[in-house]
Short mmCIF file of C-alpha atoms and ligand atoms in Angstrom, two decimals:
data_model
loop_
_atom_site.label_atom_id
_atom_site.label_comp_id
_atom_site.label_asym_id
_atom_site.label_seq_id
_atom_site.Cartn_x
_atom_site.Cartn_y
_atom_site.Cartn_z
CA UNK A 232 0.00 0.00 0.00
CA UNK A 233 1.07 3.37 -1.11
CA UNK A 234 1.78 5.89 1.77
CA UNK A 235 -1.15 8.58 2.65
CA UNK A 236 0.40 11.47 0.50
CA UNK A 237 0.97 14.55 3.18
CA UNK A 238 -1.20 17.38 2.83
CA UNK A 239 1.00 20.39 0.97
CA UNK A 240 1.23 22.78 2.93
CA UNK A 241 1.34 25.69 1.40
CA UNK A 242 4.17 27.92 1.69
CA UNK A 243 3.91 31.57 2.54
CA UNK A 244 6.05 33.14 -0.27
CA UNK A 245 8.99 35.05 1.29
CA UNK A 246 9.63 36.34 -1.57
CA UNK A 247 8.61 38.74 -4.52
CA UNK A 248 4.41 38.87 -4.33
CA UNK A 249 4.30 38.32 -8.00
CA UNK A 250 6.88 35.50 -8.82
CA UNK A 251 6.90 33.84 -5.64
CA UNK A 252 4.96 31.27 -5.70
CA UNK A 253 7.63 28.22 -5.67
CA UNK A 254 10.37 30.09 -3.89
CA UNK A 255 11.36 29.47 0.37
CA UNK A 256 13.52 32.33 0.18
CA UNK A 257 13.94 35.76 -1.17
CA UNK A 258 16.97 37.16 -3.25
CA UNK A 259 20.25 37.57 -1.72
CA UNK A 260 20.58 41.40 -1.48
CA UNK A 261 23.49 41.58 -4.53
CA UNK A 262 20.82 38.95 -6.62
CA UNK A 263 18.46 42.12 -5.95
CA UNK A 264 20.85 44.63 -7.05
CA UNK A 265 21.77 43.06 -10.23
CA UNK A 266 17.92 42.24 -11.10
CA UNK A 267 16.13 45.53 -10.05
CA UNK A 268 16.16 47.73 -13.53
CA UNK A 269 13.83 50.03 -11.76
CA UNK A 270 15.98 53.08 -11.56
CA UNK A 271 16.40 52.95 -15.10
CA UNK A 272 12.98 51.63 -16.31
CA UNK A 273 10.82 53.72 -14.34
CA UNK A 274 11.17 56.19 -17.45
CA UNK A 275 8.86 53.94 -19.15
CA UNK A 276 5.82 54.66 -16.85
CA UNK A 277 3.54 56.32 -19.39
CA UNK A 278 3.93 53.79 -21.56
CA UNK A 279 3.47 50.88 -19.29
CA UNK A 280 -0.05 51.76 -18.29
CA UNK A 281 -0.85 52.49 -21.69
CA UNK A 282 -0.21 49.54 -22.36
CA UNK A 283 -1.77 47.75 -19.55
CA UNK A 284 -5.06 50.14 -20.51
CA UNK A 285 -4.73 48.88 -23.83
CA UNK A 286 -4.74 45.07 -22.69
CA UNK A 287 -7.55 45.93 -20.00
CA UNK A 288 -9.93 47.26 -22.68
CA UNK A 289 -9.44 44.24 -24.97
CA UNK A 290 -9.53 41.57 -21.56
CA UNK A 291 -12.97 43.08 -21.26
CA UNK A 292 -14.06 43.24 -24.92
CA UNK A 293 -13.10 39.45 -24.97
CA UNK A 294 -15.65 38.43 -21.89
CA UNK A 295 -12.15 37.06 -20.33
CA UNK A 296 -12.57 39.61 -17.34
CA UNK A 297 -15.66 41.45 -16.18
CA UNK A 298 -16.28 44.97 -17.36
CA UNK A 299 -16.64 45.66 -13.67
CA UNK A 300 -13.02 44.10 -12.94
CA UNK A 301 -11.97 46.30 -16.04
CA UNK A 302 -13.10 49.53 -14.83
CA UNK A 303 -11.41 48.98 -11.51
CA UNK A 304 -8.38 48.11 -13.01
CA UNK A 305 -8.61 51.30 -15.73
CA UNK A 306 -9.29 53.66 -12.16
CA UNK A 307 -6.25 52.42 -10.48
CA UNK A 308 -4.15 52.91 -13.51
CA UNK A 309 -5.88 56.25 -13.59
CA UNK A 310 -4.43 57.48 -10.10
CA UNK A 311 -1.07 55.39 -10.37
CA UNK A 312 -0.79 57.82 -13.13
CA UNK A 313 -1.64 60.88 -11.53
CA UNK A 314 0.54 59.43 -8.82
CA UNK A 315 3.75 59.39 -10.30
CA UNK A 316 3.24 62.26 -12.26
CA UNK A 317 2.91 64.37 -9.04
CA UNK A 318 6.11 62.62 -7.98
CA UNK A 319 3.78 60.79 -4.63
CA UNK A 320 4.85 57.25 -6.21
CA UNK A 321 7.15 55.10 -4.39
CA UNK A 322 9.04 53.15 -6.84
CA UNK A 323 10.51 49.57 -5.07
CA UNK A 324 13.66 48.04 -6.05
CA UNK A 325 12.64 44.77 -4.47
CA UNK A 326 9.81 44.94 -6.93
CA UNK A 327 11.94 45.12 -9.67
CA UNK A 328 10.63 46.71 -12.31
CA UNK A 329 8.17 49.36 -14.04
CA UNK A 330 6.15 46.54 -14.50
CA UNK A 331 5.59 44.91 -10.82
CA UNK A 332 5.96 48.38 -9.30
CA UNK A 333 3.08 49.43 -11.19
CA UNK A 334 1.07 45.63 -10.18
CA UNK A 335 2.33 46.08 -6.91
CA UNK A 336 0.73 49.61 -6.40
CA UNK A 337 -2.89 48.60 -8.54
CA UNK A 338 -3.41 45.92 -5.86
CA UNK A 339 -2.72 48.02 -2.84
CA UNK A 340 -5.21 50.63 -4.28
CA UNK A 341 -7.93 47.92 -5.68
CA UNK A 342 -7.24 44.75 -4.14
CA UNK A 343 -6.98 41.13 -5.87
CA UNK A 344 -8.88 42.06 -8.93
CA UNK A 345 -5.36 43.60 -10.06
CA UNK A 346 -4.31 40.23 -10.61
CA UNK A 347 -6.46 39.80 -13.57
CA UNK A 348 -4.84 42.49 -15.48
CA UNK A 349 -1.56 40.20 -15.96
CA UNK A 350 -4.05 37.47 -17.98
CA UNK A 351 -2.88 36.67 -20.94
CA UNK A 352 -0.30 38.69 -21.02
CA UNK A 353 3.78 38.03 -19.91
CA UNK A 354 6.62 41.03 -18.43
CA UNK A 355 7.98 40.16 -21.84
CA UNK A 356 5.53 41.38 -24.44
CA UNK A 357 4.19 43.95 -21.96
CA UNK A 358 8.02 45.60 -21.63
CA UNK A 359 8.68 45.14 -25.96
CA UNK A 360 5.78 47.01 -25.88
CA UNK A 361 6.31 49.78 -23.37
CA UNK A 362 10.03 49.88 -25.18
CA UNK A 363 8.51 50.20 -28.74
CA UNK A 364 6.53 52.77 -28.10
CA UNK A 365 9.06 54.68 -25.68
CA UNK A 366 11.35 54.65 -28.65
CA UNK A 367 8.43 55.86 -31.18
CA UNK A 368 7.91 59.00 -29.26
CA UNK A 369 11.38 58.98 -29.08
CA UNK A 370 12.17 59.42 -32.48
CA UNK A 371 9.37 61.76 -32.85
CA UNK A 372 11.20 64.40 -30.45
CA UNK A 373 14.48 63.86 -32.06
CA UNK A 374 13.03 64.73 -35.40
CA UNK A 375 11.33 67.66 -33.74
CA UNK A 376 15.15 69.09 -32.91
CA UNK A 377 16.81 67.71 -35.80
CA UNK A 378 13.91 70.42 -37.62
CA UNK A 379 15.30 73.25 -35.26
CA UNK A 380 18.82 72.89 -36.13
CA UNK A 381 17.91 73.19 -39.80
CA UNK A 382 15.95 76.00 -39.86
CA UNK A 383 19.27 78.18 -37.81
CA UNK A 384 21.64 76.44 -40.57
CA UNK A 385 18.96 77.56 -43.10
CA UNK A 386 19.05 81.09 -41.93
CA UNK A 387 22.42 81.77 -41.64
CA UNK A 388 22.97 80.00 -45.07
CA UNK A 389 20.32 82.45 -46.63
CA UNK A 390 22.29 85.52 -44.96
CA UNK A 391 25.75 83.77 -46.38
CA UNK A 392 24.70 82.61 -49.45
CA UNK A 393 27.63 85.10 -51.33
CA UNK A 394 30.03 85.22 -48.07
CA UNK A 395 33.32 83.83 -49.75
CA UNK A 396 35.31 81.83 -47.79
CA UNK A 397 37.87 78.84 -48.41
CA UNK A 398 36.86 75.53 -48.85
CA UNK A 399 39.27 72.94 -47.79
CA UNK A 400 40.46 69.49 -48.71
CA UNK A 401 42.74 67.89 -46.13
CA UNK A 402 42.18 70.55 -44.53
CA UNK A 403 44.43 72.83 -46.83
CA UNK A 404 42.83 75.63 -48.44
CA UNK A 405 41.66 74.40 -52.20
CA UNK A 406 38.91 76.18 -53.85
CA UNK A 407 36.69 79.35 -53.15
CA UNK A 408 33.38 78.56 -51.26
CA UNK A 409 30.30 80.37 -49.86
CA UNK A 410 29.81 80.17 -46.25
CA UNK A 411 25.89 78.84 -46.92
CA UNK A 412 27.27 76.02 -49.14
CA UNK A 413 29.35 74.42 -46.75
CA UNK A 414 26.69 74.83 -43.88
CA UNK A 415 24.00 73.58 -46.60
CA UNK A 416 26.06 70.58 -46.54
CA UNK A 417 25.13 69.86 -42.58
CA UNK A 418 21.26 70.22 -43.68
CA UNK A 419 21.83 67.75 -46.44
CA UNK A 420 23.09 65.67 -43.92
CA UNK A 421 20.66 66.11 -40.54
CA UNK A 422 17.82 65.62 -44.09
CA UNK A 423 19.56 62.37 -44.09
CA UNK A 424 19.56 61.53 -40.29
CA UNK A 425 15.56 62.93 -40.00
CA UNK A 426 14.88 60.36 -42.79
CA UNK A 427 16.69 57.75 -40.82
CA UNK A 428 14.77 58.36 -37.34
CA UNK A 429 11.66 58.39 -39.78
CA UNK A 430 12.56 54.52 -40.92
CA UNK A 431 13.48 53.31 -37.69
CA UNK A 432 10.29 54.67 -36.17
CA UNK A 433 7.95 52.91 -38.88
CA UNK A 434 9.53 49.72 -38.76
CA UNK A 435 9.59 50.08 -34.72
CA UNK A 436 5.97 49.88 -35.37
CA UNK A 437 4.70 46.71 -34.82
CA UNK A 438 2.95 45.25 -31.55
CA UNK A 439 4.26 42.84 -29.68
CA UNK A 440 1.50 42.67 -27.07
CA UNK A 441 -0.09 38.85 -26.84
CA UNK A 442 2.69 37.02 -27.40
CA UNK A 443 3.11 36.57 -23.98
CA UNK A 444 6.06 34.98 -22.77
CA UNK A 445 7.15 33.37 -25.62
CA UNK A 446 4.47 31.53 -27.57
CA UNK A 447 1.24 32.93 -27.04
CA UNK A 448 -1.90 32.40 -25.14
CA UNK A 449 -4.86 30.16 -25.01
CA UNK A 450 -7.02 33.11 -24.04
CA UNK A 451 -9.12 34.75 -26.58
CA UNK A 452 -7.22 37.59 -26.99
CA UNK A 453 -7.79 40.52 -29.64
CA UNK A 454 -4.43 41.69 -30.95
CA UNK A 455 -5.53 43.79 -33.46
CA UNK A 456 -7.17 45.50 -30.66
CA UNK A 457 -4.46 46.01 -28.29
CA UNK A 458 -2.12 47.08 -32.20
CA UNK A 459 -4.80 49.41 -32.75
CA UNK A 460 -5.37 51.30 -29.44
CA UNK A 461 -0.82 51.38 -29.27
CA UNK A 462 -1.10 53.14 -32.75
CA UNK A 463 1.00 50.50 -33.99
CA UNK A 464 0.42 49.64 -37.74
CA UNK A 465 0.41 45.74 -37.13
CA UNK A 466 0.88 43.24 -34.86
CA UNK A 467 4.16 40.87 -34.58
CA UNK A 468 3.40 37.40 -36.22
CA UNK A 469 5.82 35.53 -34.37
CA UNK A 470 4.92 35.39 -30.97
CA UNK A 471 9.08 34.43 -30.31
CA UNK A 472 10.39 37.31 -32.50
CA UNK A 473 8.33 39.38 -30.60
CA UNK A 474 9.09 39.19 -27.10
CA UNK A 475 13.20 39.40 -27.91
CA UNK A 476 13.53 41.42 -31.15
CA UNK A 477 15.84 44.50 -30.13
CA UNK A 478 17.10 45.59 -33.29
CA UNK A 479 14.63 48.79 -33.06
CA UNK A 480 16.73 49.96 -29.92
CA UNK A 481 19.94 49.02 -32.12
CA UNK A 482 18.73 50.65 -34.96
CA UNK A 483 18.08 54.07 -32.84
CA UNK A 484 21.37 53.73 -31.20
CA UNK A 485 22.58 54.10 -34.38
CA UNK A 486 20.68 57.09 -35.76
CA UNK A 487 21.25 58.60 -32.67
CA UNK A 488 25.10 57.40 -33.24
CA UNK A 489 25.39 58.71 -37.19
CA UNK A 490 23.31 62.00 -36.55
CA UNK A 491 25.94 62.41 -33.12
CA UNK A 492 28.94 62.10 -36.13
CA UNK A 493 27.38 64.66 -37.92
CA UNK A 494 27.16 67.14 -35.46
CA UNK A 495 30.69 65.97 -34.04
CA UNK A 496 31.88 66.98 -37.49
CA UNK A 497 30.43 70.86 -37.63
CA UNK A 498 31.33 71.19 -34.09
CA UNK A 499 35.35 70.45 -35.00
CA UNK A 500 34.71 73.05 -37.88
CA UNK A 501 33.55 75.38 -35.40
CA UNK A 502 36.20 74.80 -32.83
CA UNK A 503 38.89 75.13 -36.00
CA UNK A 504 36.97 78.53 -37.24
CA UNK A 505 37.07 79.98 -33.70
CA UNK A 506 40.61 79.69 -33.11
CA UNK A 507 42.45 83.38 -33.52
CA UNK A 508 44.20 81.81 -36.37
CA UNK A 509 40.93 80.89 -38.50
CA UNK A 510 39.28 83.75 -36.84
CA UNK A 511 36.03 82.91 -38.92
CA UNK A 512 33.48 82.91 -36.17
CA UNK A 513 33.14 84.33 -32.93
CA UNK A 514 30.77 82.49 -30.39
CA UNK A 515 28.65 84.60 -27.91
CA UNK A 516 29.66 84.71 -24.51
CA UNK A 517 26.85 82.77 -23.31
CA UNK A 518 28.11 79.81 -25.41
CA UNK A 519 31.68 79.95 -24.45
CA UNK A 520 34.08 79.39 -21.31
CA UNK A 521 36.55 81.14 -20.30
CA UNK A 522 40.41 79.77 -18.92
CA UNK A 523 40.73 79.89 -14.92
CA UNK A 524 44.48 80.79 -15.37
CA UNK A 525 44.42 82.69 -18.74
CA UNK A 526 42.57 85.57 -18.68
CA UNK A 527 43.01 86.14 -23.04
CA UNK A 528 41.23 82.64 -23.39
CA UNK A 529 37.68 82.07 -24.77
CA UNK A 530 37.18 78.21 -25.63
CA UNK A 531 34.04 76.81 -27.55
CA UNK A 532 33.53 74.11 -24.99
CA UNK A 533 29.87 73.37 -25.98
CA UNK A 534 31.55 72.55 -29.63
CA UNK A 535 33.84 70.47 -27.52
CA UNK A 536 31.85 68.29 -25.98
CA UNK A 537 29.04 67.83 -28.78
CA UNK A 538 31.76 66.17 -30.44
CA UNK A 539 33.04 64.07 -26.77
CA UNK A 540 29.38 62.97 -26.85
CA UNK A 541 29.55 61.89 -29.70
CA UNK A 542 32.02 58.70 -27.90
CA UNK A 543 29.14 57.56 -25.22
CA UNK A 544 26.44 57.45 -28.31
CA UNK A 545 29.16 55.30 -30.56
CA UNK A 546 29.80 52.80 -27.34
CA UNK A 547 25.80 52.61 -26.26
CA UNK A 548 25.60 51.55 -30.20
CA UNK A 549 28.07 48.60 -29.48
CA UNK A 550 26.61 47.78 -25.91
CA UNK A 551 23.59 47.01 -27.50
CA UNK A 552 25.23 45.07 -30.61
CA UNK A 553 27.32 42.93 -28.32
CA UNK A 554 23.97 42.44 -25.96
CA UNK A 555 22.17 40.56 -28.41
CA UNK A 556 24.95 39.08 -29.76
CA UNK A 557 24.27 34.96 -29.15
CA UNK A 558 21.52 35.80 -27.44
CA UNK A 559 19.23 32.44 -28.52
CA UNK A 560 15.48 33.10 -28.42
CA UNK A 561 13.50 34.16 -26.51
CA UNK A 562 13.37 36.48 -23.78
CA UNK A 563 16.74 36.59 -21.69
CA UNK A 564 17.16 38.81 -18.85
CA UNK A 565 20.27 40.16 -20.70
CA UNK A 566 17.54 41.76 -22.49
CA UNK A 567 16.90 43.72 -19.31
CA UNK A 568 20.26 45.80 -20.42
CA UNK A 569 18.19 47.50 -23.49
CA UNK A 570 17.08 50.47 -22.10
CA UNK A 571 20.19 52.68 -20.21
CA UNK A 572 21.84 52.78 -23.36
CA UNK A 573 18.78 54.14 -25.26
CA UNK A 574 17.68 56.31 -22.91
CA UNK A 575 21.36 57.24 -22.63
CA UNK A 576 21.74 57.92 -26.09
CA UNK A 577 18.44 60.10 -26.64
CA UNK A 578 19.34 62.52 -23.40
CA UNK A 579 22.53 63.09 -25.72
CA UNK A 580 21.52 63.81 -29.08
CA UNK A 581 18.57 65.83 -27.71
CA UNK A 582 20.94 67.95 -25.75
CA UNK A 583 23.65 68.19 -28.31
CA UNK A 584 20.91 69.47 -31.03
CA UNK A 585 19.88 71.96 -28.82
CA UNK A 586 23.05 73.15 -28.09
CA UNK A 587 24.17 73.49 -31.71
CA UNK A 588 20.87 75.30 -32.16
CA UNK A 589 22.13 77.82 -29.98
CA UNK A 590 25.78 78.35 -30.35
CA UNK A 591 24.90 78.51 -34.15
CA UNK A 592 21.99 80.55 -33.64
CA UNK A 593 24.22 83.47 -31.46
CA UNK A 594 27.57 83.15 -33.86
CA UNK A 595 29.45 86.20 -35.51
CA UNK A 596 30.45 85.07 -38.59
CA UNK A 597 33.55 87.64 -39.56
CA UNK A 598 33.16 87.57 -44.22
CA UNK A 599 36.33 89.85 -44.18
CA UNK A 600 38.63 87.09 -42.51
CA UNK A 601 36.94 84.14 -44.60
CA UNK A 602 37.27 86.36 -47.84
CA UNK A 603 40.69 86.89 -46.96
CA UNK A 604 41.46 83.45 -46.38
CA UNK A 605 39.93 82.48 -49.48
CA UNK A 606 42.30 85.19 -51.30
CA UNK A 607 45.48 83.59 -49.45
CA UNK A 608 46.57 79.99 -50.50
CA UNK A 609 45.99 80.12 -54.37
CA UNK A 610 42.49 78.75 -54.31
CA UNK A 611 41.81 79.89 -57.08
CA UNK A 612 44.58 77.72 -58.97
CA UNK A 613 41.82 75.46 -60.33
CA UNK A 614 40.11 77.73 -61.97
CA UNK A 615 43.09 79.28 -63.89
CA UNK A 616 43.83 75.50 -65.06
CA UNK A 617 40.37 75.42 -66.72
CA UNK A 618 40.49 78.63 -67.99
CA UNK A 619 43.64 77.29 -69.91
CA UNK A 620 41.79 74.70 -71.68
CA UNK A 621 38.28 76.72 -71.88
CA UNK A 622 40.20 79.51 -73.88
CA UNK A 623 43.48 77.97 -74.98
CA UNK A 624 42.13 74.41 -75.40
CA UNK A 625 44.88 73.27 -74.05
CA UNK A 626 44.34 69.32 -72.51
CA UNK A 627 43.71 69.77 -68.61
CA UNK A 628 47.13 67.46 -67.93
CA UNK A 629 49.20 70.32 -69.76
CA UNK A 630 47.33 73.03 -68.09
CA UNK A 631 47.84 71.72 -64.49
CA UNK A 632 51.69 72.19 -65.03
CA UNK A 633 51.28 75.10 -66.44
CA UNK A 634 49.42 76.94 -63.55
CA UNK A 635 51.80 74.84 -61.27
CA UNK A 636 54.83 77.06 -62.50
CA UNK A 637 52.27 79.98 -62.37
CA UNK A 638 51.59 79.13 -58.47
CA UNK A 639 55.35 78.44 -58.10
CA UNK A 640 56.08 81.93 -59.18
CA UNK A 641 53.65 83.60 -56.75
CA UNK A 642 54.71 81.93 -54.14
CA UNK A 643 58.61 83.09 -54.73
CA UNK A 644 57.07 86.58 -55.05
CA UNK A 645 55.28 85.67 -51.92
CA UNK A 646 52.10 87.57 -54.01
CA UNK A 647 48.65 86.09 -55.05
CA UNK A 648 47.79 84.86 -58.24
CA UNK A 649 45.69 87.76 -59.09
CA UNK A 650 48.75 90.28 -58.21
CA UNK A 651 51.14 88.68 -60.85
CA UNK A 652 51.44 90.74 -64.11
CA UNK A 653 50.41 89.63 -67.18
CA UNK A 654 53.94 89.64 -68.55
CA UNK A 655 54.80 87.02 -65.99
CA UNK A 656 52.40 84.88 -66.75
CA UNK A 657 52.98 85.21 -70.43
CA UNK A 658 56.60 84.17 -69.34
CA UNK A 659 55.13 80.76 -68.30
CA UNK A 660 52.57 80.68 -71.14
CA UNK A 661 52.38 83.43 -73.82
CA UNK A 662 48.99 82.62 -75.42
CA UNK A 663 47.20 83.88 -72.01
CA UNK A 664 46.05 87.37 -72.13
CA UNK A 665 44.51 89.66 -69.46
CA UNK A 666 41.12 88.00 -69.49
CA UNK A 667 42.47 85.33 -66.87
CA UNK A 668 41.93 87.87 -63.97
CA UNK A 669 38.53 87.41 -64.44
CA UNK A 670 39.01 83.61 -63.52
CA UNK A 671 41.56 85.03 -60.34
CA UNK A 672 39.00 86.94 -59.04
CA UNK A 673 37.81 84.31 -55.69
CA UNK A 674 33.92 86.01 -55.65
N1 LIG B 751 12.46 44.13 -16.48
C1 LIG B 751 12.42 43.14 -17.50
C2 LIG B 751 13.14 43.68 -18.76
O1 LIG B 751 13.31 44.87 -18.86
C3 LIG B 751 11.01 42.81 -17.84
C4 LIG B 751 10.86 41.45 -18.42
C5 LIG B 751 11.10 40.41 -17.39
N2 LIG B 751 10.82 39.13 -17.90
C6 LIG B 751 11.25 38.01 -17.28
N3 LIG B 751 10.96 36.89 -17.89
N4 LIG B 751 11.90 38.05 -16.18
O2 LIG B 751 13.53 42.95 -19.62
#
């Protein structure tokens, strides 16, 4: 005869309210440490209980809680809102996350009927959820500042559109310029970077939302519902895809990363043009430092350290790459690791567009330096080559080495090309005649 089975007793969970079912003990305090995210993801608030409004609305639609349970649940939610808005919200790190802090708080305020709003529903399509559509308004604000920067570089190009100045290859002077072509170039690209936060926020747009942990639900659910309510276009097929797909966060990291390059590249133009030997621009006081020991000094810091930025948004690109490097499906909790680096990386672009919107917007731009510069140097040497085979149709090889000597000469006369006499040119090459100071002439 079998032995009487002993009644289970059942244990009173020491441990986390919401997972603690089979555990006898709670975390060791470092096992806490490592697993609470909730300093970080407590950013994704809003978007947690609009998702967990979302889910409530279609739990009730479906009969598979009551509509008085749902309006219950949709009241708490209400004032957890209003809650941490107001900044009255405890967040817990024993309770983790956004996610449980959020639970935690709906059940002190209405009781065990918050334990129906986690039906049908897993922390790992509710946080790809919260995440997509964090990043979504994400790229929405970026665009927003990326438009800002534009219209200053628009302005000033519009006001420079004739100002002469030196345009540069390896960073020697080498042909004439405007001032509003070379800054046009920066729209061109941020045009570029806006298009790319545009992509990466469509194809964010997808809803992960009732795929539950991993492979879906029995439960009736409506995901076209839930995709609707989100504003997402669609809903994820594949229920594994969608709980562990990151490459949205990667993909921001890097338009956050390539739009940070772009900006790292005016600002070392800037910080070249302000230095007394460029002497192009002159940045207001309230956008430069001064030295604590030399009193002469005025140093374009905020140039400085849009382009040191520009480091932390390249590494949170490669944190996330190596993340979900061999990372087999599903959900892993080195997913968990998604969102400093995003969050990270959006507090720095945002910042570093706004501060090129106003050191650009409050710049002096000095035209007599940058003409000058564009006088010294022989930029115009080009143009005196193809002037040679335009009126002496001469082939452009022959030409080069012609204005070569020409150059050569002005530079033993320690003159510009447009100071040498005709006779001296006509030394080099007799056919030209005094037309070619037309083609001298930098405006
Ligand atoms: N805090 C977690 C994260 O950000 C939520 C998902 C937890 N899922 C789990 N199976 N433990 O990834």
């Amino acid at each position: 005869m079998k032995p009487m089975k002993k009644p289970i007793k059942k244990p009173k969970p020491k441990s986390s309210q919401m997972w603690g079912g089979r555990f006898e003990d709670k975390p060791a305090d470092i096992m806490q440490q490592i697993n609470a995210s909730i300093d970080v993801d407590k950013r994704l608030w809003r978007q947690d209980i609009r998702g967990s409004v979302a889910h409530c609305n279609m739990l009730v639609a479906q009969n598979i809680i009551s509509e008085e349970d749902g309006e219950a649940i949709l009241k708490g939610l209400e004032q957890i809102g209003r809650e941490i808005e107001s900044g009255d919200f405890e967040f817990k790190p024993e309770l983790e996350d956004i996610h449980m802090n959020i639970e935690a708080r709906l059940k002190d305020i209405i009781g065990d009927v918050a334990g129906r709003l986690h039906t049908a529903r897993s922390r790992n399509d509710q946080v790809a959820t919260d995440f997509r559509l964090w990043v979504r308004d994400a790229c929405s604000a970026v665009i927003e500042d990326i438009c800002k920067l534009e219209d200053t570089i628009d302005t000033i190009c519009r006001e420079h559109h004739a100002s002469v100045m030196p345009g540069f290859t390896h960073l020697q002077a080498a042909q004439p310029i405007t001032l509003g072509m070379h800054l046009n170039a920066y729209k061109h690209m941020l045009e570029r970077d806006k298009g790319r936060f545009h992509d990466c926020q469509k194809r964010l747009n997808e809803s992960p939302l009732g795929a539950a942990a991993l492979a879906g639900t029995p439960f009736p659910i409506d995901r076209d519902m839930t995709a609707n309510e989100l504003g997402f276009d669609k809903y994820m097929h594949n229920t594994m895809d969608a709980v562990s797909a990151r490459d949205f966060a990667i993909e921001f990291l890097f338009c956050c990363a390539q739009c940070g390059i772009h900006l790292s590249r005016l600002a070392e133009e800037v910080i070249i043009w302000a230095t007394p030997q460029f002497k192009f621009i002159t940045l207001s006081d309230q956008w430069s430092t001064g030295s604590s020991i030399m009193p002469q000094k005025k140093n374009p810091d905020a140039a400085e350290l849009i382009r040191g930025k520009t480091g932390r948004m390249n590494g949170n690109l490669i944190q996330m790459l190596t993340v979900l490097k061999g990372l087999p499906l599903a959900y892993n909790k080195d997913l968990q690791e998604d969102k400093e680096s995003v969050f990270d990386s959006f507090d720095t672009i945002v910042l570093c567009l706004k501060a090129f919107e106003g050191m650009l917007s409050s710049a002096t731009f000095h035209t007599d330096e940058m003409l000058a510069a564009a006088e010294d140097g022989f930029t115009t040497a080009t143009r005196l080559a193809d002037w040679l085979v335009m009126n002496l149709n001469m082939p452009f090889r022959d030409a080069h080495h012609v204005t070569g000597r020409i150059v050569k000469m002005a530079e033993e006369k320690q003159c510009r090309l447009s100071d040498l006499s005709l006779p001296d040119m006509q030394g080099v090459e007799p056919k030209i005649t005094d037309a070619i100071y037309d083609a001298l002439k930098v405006a």
